[in-house]
CSV table of C-alpha atoms in Angstrom, one decimal:
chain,number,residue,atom,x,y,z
A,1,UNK,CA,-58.0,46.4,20.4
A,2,UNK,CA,-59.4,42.6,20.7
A,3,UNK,CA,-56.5,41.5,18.4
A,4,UNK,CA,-54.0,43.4,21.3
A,5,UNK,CA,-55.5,41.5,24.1
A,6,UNK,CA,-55.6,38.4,22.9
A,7,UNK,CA,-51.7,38.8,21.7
A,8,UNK,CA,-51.0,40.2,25.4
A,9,UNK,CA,-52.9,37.2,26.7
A,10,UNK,CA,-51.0,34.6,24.7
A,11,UNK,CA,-47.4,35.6,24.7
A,12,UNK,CA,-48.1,36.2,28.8
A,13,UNK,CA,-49.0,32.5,28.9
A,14,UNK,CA,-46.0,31.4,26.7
A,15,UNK,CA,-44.2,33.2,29.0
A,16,UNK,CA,-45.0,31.3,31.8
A,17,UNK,CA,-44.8,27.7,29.9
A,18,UNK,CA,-40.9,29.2,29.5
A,19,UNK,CA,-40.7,29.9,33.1
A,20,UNK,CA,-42.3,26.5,34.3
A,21,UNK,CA,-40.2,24.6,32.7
A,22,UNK,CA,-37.0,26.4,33.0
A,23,UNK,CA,-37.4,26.4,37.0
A,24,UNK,CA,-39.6,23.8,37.7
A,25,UNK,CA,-38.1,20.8,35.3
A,26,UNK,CA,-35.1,19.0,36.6
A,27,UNK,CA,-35.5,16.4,33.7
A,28,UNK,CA,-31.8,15.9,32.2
A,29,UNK,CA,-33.3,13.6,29.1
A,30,UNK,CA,-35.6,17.4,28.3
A,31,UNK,CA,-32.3,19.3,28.9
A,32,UNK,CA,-30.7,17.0,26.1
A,33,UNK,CA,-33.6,17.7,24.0
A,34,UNK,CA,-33.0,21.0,24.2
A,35,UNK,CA,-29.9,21.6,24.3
A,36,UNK,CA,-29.8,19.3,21.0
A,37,UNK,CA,-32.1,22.0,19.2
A,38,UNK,CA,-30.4,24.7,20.0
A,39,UNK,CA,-27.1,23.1,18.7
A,40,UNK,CA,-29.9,23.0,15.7
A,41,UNK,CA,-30.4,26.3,15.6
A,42,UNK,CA,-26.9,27.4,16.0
A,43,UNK,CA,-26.6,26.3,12.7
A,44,UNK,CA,-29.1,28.3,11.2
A,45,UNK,CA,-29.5,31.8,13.4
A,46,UNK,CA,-26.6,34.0,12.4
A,47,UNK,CA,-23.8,34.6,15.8
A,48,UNK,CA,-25.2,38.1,16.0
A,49,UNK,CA,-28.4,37.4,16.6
A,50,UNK,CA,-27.6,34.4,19.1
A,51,UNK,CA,-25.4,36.5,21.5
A,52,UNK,CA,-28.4,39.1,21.5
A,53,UNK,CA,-30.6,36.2,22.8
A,54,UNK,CA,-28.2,35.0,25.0
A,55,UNK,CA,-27.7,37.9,26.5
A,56,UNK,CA,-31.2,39.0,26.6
A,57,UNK,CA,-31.9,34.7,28.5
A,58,UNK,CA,-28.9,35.7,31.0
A,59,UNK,CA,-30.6,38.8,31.9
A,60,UNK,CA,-34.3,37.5,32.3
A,61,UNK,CA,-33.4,34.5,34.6
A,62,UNK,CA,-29.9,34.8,35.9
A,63,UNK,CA,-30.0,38.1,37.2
A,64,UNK,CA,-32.5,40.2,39.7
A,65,UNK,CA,-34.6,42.6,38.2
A,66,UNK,CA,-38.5,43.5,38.4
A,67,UNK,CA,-39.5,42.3,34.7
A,68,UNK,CA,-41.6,39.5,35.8
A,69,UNK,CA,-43.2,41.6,38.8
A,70,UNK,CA,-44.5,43.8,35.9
A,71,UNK,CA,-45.2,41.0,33.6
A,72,UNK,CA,-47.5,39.4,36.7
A,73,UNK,CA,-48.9,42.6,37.6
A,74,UNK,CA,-50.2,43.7,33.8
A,75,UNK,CA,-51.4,39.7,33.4
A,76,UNK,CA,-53.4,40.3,36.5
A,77,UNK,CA,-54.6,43.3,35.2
A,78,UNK,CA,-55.5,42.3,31.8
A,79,UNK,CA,-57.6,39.2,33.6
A,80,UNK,CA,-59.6,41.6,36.1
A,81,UNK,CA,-60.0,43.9,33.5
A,82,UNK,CA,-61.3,41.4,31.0
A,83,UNK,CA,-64.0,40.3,33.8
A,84,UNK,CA,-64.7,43.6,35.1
A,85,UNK,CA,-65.4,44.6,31.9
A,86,UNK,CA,-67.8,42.2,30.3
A,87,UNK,CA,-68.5,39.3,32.1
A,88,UNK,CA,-69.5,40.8,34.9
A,89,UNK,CA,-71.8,43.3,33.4
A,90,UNK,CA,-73.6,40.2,31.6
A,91,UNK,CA,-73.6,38.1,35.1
A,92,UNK,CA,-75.0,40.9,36.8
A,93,UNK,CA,-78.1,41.3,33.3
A,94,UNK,CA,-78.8,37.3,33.3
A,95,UNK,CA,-79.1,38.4,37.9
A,96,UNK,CA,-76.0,36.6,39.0
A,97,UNK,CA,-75.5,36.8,43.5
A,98,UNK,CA,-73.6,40.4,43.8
A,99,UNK,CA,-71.5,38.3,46.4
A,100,UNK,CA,-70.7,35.4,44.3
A,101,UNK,CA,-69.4,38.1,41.5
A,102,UNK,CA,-67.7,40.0,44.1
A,103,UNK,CA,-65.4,36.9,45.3
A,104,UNK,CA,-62.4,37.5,42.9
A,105,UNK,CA,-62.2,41.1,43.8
A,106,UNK,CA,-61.6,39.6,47.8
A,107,UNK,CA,-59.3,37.2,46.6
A,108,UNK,CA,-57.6,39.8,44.5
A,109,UNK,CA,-57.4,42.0,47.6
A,110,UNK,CA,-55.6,39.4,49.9
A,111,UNK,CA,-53.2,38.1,46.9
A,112,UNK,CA,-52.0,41.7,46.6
A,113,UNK,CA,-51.4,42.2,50.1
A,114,UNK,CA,-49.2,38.7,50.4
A,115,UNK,CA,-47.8,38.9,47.3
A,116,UNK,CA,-46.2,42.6,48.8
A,117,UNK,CA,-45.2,40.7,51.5
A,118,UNK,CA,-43.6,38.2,49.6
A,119,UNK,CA,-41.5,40.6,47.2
A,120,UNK,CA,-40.7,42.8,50.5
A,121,UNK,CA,-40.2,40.6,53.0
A,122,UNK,CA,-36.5,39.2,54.2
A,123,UNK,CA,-35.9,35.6,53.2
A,124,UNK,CA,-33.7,34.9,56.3
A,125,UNK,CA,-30.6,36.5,55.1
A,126,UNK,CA,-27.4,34.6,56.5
A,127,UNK,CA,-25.1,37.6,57.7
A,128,UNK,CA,-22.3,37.8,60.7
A,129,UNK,CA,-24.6,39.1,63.4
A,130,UNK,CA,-27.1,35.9,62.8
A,131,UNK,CA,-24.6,33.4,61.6
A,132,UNK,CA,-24.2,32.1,65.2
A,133,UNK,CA,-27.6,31.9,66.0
A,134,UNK,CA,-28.8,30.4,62.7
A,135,UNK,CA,-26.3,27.7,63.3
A,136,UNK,CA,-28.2,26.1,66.1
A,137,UNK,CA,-32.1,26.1,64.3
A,138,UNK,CA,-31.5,23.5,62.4
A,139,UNK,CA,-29.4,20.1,63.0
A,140,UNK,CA,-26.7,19.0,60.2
A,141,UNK,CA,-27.2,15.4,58.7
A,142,UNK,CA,-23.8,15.6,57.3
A,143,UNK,CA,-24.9,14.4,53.9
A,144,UNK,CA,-26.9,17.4,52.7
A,145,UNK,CA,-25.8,19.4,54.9
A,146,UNK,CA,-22.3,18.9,56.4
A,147,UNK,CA,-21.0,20.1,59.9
A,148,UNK,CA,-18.7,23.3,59.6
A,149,UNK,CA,-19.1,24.3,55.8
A,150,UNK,CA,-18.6,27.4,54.3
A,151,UNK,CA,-19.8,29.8,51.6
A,152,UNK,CA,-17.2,30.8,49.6
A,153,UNK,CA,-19.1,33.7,48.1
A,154,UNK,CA,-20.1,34.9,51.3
A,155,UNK,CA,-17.4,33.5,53.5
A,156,UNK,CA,-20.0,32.5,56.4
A,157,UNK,CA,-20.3,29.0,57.9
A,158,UNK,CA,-23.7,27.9,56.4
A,159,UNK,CA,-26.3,26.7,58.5
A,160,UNK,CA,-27.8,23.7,58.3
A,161,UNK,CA,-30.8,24.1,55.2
A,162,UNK,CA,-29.0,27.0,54.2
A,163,UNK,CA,-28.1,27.8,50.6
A,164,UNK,CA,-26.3,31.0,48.2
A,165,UNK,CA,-29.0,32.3,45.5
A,166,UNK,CA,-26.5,33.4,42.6
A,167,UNK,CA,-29.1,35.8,41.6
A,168,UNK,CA,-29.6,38.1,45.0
A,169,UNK,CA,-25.9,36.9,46.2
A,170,UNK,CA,-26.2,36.0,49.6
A,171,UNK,CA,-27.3,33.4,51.9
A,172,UNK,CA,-30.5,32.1,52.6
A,173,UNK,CA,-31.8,30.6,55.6
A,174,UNK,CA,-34.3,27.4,55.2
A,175,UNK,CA,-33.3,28.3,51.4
A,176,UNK,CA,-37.0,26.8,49.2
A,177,UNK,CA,-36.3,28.5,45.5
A,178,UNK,CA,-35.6,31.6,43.8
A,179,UNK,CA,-39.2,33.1,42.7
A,180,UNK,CA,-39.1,35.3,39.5
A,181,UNK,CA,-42.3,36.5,40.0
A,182,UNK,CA,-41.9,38.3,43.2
A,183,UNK,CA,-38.3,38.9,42.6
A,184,UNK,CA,-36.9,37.6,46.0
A,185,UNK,CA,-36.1,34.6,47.3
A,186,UNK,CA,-38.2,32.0,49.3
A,187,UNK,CA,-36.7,31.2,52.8
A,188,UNK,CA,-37.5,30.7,56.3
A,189,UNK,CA,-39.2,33.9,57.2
A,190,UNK,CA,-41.5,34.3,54.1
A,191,UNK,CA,-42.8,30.7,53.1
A,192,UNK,CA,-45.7,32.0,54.8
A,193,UNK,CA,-46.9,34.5,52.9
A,194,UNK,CA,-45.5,33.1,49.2
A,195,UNK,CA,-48.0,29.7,50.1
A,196,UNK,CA,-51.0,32.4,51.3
A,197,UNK,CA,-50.0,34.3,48.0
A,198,UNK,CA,-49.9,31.0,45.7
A,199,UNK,CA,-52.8,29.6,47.6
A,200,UNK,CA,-55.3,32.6,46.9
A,201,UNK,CA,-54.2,33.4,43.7
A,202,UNK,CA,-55.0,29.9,42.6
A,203,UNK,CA,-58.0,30.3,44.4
A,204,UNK,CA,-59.0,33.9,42.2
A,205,UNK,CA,-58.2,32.5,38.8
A,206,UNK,CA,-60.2,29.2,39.6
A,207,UNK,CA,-63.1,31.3,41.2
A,208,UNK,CA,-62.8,33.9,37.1
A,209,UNK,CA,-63.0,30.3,35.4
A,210,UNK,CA,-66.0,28.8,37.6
A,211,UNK,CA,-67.6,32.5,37.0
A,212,UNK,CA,-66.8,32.4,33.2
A,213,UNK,CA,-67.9,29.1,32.7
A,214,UNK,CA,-70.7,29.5,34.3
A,215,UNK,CA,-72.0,32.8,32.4
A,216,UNK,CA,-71.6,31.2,29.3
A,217,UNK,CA,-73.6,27.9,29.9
A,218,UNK,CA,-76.1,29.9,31.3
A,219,UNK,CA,-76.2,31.9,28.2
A,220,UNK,CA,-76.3,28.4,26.1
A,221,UNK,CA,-79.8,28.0,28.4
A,222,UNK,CA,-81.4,31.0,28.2
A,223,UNK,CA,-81.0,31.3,24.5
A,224,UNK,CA,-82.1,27.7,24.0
A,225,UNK,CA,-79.0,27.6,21.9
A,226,UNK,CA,-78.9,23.7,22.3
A,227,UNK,CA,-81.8,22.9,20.3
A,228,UNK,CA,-81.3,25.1,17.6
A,229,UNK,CA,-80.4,23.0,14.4
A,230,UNK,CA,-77.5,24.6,11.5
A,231,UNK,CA,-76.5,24.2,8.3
A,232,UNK,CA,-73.3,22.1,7.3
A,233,UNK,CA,-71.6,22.4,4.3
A,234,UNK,CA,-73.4,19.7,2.3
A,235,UNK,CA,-76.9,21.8,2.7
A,236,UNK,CA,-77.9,19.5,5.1
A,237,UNK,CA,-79.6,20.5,8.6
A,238,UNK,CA,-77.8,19.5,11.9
A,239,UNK,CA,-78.3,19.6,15.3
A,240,UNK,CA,-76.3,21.8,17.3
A,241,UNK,CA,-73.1,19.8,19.0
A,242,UNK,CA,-70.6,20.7,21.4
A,243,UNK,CA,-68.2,21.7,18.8
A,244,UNK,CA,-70.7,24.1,17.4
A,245,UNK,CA,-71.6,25.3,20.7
A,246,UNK,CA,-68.0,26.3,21.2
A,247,UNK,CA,-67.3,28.0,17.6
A,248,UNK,CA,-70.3,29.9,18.1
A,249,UNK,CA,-69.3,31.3,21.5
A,250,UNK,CA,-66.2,32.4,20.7
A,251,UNK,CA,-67.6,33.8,17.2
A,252,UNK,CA,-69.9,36.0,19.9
A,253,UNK,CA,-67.5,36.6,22.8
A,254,UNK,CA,-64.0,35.9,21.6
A,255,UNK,CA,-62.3,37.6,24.7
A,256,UNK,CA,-64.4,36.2,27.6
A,257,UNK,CA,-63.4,32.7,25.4
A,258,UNK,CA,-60.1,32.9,25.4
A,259,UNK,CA,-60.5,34.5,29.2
A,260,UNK,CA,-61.8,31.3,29.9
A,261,UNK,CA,-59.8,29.0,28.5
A,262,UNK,CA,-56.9,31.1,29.7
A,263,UNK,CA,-57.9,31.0,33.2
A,264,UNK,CA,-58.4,27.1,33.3
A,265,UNK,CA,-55.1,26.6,32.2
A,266,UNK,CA,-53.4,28.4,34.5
A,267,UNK,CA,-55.6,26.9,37.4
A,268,UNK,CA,-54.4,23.3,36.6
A,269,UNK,CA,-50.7,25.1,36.6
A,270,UNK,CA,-51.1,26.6,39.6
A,271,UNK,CA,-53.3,23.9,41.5
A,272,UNK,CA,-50.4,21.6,40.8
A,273,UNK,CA,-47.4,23.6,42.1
A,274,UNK,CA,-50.0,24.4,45.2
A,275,UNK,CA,-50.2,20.9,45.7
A,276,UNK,CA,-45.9,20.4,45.2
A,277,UNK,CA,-45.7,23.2,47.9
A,278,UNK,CA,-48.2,22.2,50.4
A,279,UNK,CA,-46.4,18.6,50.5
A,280,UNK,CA,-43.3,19.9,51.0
A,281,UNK,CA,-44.4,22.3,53.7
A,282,UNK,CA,-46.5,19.4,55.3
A,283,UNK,CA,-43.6,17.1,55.4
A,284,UNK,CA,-40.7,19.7,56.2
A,285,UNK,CA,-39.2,20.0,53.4
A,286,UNK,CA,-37.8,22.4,51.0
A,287,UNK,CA,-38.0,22.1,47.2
A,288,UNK,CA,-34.0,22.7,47.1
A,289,UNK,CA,-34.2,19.6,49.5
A,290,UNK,CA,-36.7,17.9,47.5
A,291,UNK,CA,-34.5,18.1,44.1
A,292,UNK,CA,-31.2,17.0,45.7
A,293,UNK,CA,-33.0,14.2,48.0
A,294,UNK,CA,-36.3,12.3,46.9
A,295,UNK,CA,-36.2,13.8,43.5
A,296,UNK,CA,-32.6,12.6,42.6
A,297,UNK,CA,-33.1,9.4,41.4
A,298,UNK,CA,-34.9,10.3,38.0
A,299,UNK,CA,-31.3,11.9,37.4
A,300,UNK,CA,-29.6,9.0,38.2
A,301,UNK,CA,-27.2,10.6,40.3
A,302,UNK,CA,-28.8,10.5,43.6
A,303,UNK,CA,-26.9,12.5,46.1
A,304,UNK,CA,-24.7,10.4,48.7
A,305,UNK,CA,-21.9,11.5,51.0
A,306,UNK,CA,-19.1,8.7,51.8
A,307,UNK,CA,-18.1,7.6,55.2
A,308,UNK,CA,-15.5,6.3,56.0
A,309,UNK,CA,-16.2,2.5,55.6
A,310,UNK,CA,-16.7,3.3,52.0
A,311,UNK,CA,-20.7,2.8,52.2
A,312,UNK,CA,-23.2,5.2,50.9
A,313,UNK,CA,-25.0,7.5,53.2
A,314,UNK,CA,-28.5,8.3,51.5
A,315,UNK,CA,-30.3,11.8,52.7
A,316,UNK,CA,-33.2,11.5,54.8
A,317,UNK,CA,-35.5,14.4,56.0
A,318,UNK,CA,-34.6,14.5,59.4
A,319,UNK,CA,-36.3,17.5,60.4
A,320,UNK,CA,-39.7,16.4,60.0
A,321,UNK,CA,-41.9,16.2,63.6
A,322,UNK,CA,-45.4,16.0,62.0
A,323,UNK,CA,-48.0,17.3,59.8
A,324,UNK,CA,-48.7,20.3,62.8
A,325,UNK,CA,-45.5,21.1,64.0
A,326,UNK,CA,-44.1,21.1,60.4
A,327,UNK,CA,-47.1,23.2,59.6
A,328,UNK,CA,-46.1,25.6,62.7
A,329,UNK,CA,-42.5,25.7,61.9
A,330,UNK,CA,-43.2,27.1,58.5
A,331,UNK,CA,-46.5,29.7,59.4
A,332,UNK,CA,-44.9,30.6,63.3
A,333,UNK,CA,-40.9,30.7,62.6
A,334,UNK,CA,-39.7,30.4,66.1
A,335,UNK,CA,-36.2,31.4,66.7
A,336,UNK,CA,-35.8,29.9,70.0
A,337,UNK,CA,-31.8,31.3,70.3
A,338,UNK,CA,-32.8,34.9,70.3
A,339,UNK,CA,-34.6,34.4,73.1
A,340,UNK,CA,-31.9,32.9,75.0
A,341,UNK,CA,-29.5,35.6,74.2
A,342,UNK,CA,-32.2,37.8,76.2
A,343,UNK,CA,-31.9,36.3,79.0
C-alpha cells in the first residue's frame, strides 16, 4: 500500500512537470531539443508503438476531456488523505492548535468551491447575439488586434482581446489560456475565480508543507534526535548530521517524507505561476497577450504589423488604467453596452 502511494504520488508529479512545460514553455531552443530526441527515438521505438503514443499525446492535450479534472481531483485526494491520516493524528499527540491543523481543510473548502466555478463557469463565449456588443469592450490597436477581423472557424468578427481555443472550438472573449486542469478555458468572465482558485490552492499546499515540516522538526526536538551520536561504516562514532537526520525520517515516516517534499515542490510551482498571473492581472494583461507581445523577443520573432510607410508597429498594452481599475476590470467585469441596450 506505501509502495502504491508513493508511485501515485510520483507519476502525478511527472505529470505535472509534462504539463508545465508543454503549456507554460514558449522556449523554441527546448522545442529543438526535443523535437531532436524524439527524431532520436524514432529511430529506436518501432512505428506501432509511436502512433499509439501519438495518439494517446493528441488526445491528452489537444482535445477536451475531464482526464486531468480526475487526475487533480485523486492528487488532491491522495494529499488530504496523506495528512488526515497521519500527520494530523501525530500534530494533534505532540498538542498542535486544533485551528492551525484545521487551516488546510478551509483552504480546501474555498479551492473546491472556485475551482467548480472555474470548470463551470462561461469564459465569455463570442456568439452572434454578443458579437456586437463584445465589439465595443475593448479598443483594437491594430497590431495585435486589427479592426474588422474575422474567425474563420467561427465566422464572427473578433473582438478586440479575443481569441479561437482549438480545443473547445469557439471564441473567447478577453481569451488568457486554455487550462487542463479545469477543462475550460480562461476568459473574461472567469479570471476571477481561476486566480481565487490558483491563489488558495497555493495557499493549502504551502499551509500541508509549513504543517509537515513543522511536525517533523518538532519530532527531531522532542526525541532529542540531534544529539544522539551513530555508527558509520568504519566503526567509528558520529554525531548526528543533517543528512542523517533526513535518512532517518524517512526510514520512520516515508509517506509524510515524500508528502513533504512533495508539497514543497509544488508550492514553488504554484507560487511562481501565482506570481506570472497576478502581474498580468495587475497590469491588464493576458498571458496570450503576454506571449505574442513582451514575451516575443526570446523567440526572435517579435510580433509587428506594417504600416504603410514600411516601419514597424511594435504592440503595446493599451488597455492598462492602473493597478485598481485593472484589478476591477478583471474581479467586477462590467459590460457597460448591455446596459445601454436597456435603456
Amino acid at each position: 500500500m506505501d509502495f502504491l502511494v508513493l508511485f501515485l504520488f510520483y507519476l502525478a508529479f511527472l505529470l505535472i512537470c509534462v504539463v508545465v512545460i508543454c503549456i507554460f514553455t514558449k522556449s523554441q531552443r527546448l522545442k529543438a531539443m526535443v523535437l531532436g530526441g524524439a527524431q532520436v527515438c524514432s529511430r529506436v521505438i518501432p512505428q506501432c508503438l509511436q502512433r499509439a503514443v501519438q495518439t494517446f499525446l493528441h488526445q491528452l492535450f489537444h482535445t477536451r476531456h475531464p482526464t486531468f479534472i480526475v487526475l487533480h481531483l485523486l492528487l488532491q485526494g491522495l494529499v488530504y488523505a496523506e495528512y488526515t491520516c497521519e500527520v494530523f493524528g501525530y500534530c494533534r499527540e505532540l498538542e498542535f492548535s486544533l485551528p492551525y491543523l484545521l487551516l488546510p481543510y478551509v483552504l480546501l473548502s474555498v479551492n473546491l468551491v472556485f475551482f467548480t466555478l472555474t470548470c463551470a463557469a462561461n469564459p465569455g463565449t463570442v456568439t452572434k447575439a454578443n458579437e456586437s456588443l463584445l465589439l465595443q469592450v475593448y479598443k483594437f490597436d491594430d497590431v495585435m488586434f486589427p479592426k474588422n477581423s474575422r474567425c474563420p472557424t467561427c465566422d464572427l468578427r473578433k473582438p478586440a482581446r479575443s481569441k479561437h481555443c482549438r480545443l473547445c472550438d469557439r471564441c473567447v472573449h478577453r481569451f488568457d489560456h486554455h487550462c487542463v486542469w479545469v477543462n475550460n478555458c480562461i476568459g473574461a468572465w472567469n479570471t476571477r475565480y481561476f486566480l481565487i482558485y490558483l491563489l488558495t490552492l497555493t495557499a493549502s499546499a504551502a499551509t500541508i508543507a509549513t504543517v509537515t515540516a513543522a511536525f517533523l522538526l518538532r519530532l527531531v526536538t522532542v526525541s532529542d534526535l540531534y544529539q544522539e551520536t551513530y555508527l558509520d561504516d568504519l566503526g567509528h562514532f558520529q554525531a548526528v548530521d543533517t543528512v542523517f537526520l533526513i535518512q532517518h525520517l524517512f526510514l520512520a515516516f516515508p509517506r509524510i517524507v515524500f508528502l513533504l517534499g512533495f508539497v514543497i515542490v509544488l508550492s514553488m510551482l504554484l507560487t511562481g505561476y501565482l506570481c506570472f498571473a497576478l502581474y498580468l492581472a495587475s497590469t491588464n494583461q493576458t498571458t496570450n497577450e503576454w506571449y505574442k507581445g513582451d514575451w516575443a523577443w526570446c523567440q526572435r520573432w517579435p510580433l509587428v504589423a506594417w504600416s504603410p510607410s514600411a516601419e514597424p508597429q511594435i504592440h503595446q498594452n493599451i488597455h492598462s488604467n492602473g493597478f485598481r481599475s485593472n484589478l476591477r476590470e478583471i474581479f467586477l467585469p462590467a459590460t457597460p453596452s448591455y446596459k445601454k441596450k436597456k435603456k
